[in-house]
mmCIF file of C-alpha atoms in Angstrom:
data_model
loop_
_atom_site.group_PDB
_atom_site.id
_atom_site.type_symbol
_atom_site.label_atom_id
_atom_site.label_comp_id
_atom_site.label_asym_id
_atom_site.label_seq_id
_atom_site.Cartn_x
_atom_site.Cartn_y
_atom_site.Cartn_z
ATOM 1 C CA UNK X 27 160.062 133.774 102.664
ATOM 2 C CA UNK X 28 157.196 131.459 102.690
ATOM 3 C CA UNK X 29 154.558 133.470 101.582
ATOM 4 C CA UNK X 30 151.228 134.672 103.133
ATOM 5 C CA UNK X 31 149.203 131.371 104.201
ATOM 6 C CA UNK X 32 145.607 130.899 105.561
ATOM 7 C CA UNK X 33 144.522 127.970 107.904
ATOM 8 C CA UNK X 34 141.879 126.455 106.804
ATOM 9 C CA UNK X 35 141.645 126.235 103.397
ATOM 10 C CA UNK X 36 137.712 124.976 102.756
ATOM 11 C CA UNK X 37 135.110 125.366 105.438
ATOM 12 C CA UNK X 38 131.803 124.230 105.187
ATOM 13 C CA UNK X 39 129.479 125.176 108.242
ATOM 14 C CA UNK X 40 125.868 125.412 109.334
ATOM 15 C CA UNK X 41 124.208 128.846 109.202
ATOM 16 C CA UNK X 42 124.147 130.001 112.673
ATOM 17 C CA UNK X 43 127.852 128.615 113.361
ATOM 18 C CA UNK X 44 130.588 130.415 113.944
ATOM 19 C CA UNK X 45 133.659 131.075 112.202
ATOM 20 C CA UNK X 46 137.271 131.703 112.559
ATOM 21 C CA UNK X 47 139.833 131.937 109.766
ATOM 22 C CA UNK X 48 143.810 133.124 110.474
ATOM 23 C CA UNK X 49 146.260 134.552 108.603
ATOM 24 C CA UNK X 50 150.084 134.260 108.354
ATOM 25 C CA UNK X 51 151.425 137.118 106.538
ATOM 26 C CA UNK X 52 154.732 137.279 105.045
ATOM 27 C CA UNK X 53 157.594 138.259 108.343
ATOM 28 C CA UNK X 54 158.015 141.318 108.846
ATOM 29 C CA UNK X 55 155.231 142.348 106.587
ATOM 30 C CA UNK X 56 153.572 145.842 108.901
ATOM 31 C CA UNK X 57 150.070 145.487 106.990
ATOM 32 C CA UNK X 58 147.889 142.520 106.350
ATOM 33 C CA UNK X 59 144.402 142.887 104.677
ATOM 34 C CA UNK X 60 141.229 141.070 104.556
ATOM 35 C CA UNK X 61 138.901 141.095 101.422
ATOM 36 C CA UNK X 62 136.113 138.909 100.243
ATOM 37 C CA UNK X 63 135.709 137.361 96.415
ATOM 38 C CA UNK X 64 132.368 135.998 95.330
ATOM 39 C CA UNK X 65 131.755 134.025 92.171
ATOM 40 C CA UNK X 66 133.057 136.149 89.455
ATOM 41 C CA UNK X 67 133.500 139.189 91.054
ATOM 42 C CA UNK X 68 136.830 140.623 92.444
ATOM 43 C CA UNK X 69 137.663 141.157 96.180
ATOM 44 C CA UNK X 70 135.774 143.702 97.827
ATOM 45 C CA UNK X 71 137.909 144.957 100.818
ATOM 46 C CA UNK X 72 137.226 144.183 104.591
ATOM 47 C CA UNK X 73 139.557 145.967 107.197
ATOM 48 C CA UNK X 74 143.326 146.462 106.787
ATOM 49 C CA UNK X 75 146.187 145.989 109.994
ATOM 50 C CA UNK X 76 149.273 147.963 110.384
ATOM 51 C CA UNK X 77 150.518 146.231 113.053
ATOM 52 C CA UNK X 78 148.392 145.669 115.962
ATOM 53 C CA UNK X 79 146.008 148.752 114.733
ATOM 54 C CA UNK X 80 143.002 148.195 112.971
ATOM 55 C CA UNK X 81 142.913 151.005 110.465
ATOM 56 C CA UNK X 82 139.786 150.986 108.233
ATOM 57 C CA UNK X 83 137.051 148.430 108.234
ATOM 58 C CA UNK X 84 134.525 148.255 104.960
ATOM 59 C CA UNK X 85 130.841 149.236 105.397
ATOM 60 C CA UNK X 86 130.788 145.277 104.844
ATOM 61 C CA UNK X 87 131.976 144.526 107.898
ATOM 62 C CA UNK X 88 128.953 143.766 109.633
ATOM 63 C CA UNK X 89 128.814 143.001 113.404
ATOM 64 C CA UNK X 90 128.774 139.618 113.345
ATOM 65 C CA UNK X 91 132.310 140.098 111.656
ATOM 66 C CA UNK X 92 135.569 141.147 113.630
ATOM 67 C CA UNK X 93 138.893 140.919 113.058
ATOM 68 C CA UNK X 94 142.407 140.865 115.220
ATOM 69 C CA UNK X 95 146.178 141.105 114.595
ATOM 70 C CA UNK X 96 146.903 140.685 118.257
ATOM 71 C CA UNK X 97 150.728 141.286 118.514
ATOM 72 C CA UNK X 98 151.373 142.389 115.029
ATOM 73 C CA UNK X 99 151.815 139.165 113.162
ATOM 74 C CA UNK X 100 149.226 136.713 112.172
ATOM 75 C CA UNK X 101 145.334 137.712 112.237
ATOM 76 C CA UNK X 102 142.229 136.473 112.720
ATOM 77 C CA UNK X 103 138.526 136.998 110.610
ATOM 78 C CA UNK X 104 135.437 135.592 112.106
ATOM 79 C CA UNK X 105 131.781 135.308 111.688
ATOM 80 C CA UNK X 106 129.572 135.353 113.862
ATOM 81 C CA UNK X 107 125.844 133.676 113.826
ATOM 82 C CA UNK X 108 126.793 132.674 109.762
ATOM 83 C CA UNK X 109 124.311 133.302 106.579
ATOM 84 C CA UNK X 110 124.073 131.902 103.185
ATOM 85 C CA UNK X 111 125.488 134.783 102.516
ATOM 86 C CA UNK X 112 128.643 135.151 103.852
ATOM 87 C CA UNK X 113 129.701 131.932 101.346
ATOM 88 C CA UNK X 114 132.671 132.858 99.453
ATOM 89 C CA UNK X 115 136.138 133.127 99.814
ATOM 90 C CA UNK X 116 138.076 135.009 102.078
ATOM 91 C CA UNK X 117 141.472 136.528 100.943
ATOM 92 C CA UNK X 118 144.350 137.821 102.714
ATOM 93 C CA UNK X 119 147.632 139.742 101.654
ATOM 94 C CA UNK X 120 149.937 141.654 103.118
ATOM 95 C CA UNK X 121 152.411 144.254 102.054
ATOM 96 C CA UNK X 122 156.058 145.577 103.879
ATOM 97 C CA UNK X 123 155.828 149.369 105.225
ATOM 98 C CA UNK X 124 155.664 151.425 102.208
ATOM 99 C CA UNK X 125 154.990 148.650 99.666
ATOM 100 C CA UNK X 126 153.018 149.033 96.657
ATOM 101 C CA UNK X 127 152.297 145.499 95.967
ATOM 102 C CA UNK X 128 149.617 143.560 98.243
ATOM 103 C CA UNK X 129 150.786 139.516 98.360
ATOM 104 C CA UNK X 130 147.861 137.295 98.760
ATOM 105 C CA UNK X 131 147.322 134.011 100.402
ATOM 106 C CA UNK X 132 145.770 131.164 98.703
ATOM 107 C CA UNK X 133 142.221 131.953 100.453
ATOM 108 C CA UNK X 134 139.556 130.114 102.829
ATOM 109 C CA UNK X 135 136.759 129.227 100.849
ATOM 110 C CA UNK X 136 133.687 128.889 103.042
ATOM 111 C CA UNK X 137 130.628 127.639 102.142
ATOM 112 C CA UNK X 138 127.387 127.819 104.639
ATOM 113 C CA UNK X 139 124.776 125.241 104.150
ATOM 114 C CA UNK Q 286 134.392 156.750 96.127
ATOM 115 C CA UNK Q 287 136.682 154.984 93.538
ATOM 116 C CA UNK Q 288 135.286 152.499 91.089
ATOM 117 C CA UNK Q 289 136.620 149.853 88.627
ATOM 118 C CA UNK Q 290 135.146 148.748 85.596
ATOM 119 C CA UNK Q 291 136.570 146.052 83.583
ATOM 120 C CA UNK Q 292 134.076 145.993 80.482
ATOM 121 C CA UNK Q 293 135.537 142.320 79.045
ATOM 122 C CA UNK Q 294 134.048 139.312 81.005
ATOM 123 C CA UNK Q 295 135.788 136.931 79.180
ATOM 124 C CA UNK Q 296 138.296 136.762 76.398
ATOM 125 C CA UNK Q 297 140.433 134.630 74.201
ATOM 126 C CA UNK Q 298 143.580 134.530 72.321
ATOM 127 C CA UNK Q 299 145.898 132.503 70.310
ATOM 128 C CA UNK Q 300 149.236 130.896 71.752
ATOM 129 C CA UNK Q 301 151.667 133.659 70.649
ATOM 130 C CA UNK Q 302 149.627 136.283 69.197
ATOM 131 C CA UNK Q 303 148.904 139.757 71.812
ATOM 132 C CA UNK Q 304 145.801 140.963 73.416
ATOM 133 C CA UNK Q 305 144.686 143.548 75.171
ATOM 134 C CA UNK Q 306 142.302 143.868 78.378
ATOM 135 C CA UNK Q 307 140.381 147.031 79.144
ATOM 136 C CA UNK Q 308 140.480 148.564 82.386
ATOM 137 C CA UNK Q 309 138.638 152.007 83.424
ATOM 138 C CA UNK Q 310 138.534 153.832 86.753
ATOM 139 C CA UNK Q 311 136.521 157.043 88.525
ATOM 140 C CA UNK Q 312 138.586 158.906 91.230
ATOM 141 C CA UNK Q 313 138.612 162.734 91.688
ATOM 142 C CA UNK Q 314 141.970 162.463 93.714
ATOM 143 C CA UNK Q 315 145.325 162.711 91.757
ATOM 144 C CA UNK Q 316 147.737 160.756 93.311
ATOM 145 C CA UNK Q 317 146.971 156.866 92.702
ATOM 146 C CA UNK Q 318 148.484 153.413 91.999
ATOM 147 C CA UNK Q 319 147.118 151.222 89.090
ATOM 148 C CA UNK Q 320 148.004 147.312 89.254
ATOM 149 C CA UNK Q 321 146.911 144.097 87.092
ATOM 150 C CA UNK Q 322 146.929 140.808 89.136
ATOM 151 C CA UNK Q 323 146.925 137.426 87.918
ATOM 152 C CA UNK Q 324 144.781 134.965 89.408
ATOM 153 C CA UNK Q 325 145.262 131.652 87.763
ATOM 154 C CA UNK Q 326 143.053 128.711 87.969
ATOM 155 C CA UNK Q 327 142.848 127.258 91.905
ATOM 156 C CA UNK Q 328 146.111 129.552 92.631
ATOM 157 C CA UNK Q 329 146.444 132.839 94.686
ATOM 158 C CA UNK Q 330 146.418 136.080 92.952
ATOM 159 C CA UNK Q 331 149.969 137.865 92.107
ATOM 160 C CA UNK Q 332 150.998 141.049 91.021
ATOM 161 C CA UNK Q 333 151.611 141.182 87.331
ATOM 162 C CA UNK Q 334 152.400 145.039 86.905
ATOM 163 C CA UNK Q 335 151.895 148.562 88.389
ATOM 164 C CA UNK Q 336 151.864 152.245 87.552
ATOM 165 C CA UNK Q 337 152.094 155.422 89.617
ATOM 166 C CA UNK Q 338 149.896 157.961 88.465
ATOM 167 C CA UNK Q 339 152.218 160.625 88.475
ATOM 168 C CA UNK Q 340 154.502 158.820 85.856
ATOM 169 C CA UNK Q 341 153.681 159.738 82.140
ATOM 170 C CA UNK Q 342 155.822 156.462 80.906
ATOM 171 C CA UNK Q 343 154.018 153.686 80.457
ATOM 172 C CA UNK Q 344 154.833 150.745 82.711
ATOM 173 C CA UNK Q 345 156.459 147.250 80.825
ATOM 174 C CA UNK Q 346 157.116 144.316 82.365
ATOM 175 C CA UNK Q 347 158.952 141.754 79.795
ATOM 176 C CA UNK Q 348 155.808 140.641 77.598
ATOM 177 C CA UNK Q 349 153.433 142.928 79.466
ATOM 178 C CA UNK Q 350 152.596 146.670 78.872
ATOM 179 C CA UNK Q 351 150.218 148.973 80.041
ATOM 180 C CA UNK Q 352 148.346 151.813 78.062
ATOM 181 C CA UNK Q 353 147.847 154.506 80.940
ATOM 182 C CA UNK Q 354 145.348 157.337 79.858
ATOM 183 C CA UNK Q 355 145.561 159.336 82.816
ATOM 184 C CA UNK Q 356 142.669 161.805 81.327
ATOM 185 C CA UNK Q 357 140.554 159.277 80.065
ATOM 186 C CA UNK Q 358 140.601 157.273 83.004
ATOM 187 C CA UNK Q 359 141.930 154.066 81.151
ATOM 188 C CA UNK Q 360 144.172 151.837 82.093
ATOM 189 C CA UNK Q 361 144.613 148.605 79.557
ATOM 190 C CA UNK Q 362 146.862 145.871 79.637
ATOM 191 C CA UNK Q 363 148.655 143.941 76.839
ATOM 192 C CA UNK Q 364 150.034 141.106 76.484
ATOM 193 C CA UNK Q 365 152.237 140.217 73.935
ATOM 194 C CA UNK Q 366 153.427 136.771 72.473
ATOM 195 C CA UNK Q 367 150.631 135.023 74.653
ATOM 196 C CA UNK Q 368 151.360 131.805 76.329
ATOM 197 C CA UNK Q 369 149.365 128.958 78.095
ATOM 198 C CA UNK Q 370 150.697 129.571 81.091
ATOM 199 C CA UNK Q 371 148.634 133.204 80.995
ATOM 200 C CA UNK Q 372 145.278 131.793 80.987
ATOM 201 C CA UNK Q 373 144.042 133.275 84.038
ATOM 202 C CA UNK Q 374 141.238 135.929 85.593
ATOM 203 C CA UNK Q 375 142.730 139.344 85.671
ATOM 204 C CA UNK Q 376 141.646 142.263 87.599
ATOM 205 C CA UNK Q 377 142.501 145.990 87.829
ATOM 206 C CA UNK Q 378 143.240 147.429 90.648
ATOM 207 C CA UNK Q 379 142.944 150.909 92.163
ATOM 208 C CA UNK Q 380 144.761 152.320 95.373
ATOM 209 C CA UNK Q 381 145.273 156.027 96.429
ATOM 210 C CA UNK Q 382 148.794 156.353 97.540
ATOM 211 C CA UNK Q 383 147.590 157.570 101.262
ATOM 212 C CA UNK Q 384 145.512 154.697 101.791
ATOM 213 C CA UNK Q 385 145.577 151.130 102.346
ATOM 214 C CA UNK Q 386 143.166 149.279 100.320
ATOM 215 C CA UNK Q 387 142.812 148.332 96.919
ATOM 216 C CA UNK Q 388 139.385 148.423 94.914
ATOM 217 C CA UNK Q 389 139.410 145.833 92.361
ATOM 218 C CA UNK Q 390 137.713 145.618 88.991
ATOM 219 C CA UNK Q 391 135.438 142.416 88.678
ATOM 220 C CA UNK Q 392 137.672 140.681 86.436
ATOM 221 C CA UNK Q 393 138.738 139.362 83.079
ATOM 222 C CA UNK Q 394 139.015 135.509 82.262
ATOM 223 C CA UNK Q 395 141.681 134.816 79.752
ATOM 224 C CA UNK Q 396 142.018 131.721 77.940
ATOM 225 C CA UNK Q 397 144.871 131.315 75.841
ATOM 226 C CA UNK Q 398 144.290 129.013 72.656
ATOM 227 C CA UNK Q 399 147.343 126.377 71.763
#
């Protein structure tokens, strides 16, 4: 068990660029999560996987934001056309079938100049 | 919609003494998890305890302890016999037991004193 990890770990970009972040979640883990944490606030939730099915996505989730778990394993968060705005750092966890506890990766922090 | 408040931005304690962090919540449903997570300095948030809603017991986990007041909406933890190693941001959590996501409080930062 290697925990959940997230590729990269910093990204600094130009508004207007795209994004893409991925997640590894824990094997075997049915449900992986995306949130968002600003500067001392806690993580507001994105969209949430159970397997290949993309359950609930957050009001937050723009357009310019989509997310996929294509065969049930790792997933993938980007941004499109990026804004000063969407600096902060992105969080993922995941949690076995039935689980109460969420395990979170270390986080992509992105900053957009 | 659920929310979170956690009332303490930042707090302090001695090496060994106890303190307490406040949590509350707002939900009109009745069947919910509660959690505290641990975020340390530069290091990924984990779980440091949980309670089901249904249960009247109070949840303990070695030196940490929860004060659940299920009618009061309240939901504090303590932590007992401090030690560096629990200086940290802490957040409440809130998730209904049909649902997926979690709606966190905005946090506590600990610092425990030597």
């Amino acid at each position: 068990d290697t925990g959940v990890s997230q590729d990269p770990r910093h990204k600094i970009t130009k508004r207007g660029q795209n994004v893409t972040f991925r997640c590894d979640p824990i094997s075997e883990h049915n449900r992986l999560y995306w949130y968002r944490q600003t500067l001392g606030q806690g993580p507001e939730f994105l969209t949430y996987f159970q397997n290949e099915a993309q359950l609930e996505k957050s009001r937050l989730l723009s357009d310019r934001f989509s997310a996929e778990r294509p065969k049930g394993s790792f997933s993938t968060l980007e941004i499109q056309r990026t804004e000063q705005g969407d600096s902060a750092m992105y969080l993922c966890a995941s949690t076995p079938g039935g689980g109460y506890e969420q395990y979170f990766g270390p986080g992509t922090r992105l900053t957009v100049t | 919609a659920q929310t979170v408040t956690q009332s303490q931005p930042e707090m302090s304690v001695q090496e060994a003494e106890t303190v307490t962090l406040s949590c509350t919540y707002d939900t009109s449903e009745n069947n919910y998890y509660l959690f505290w997570y641990k975020q340390p300095p530069s290091r990924q948030m984990i779980l440091v305890i949980r309670q089901e809603a249904y249960k009247q017991q109070n949840a303990t986990e070695n030196r940490f302890s929860v004060n659940f007041q299920k009618a009061a909406k309240s939901f504090s933890l303590k932590i007992s016999d401090s030690q560096l190693g629990d200086t940290a941001m802490y957040f409440c959590a809130f998730r209904l037991t049909n649902a997926g996501k979690s709606t966190f409080g905005d946090g506590t930062t600990l610092t425990v004193k030597p």
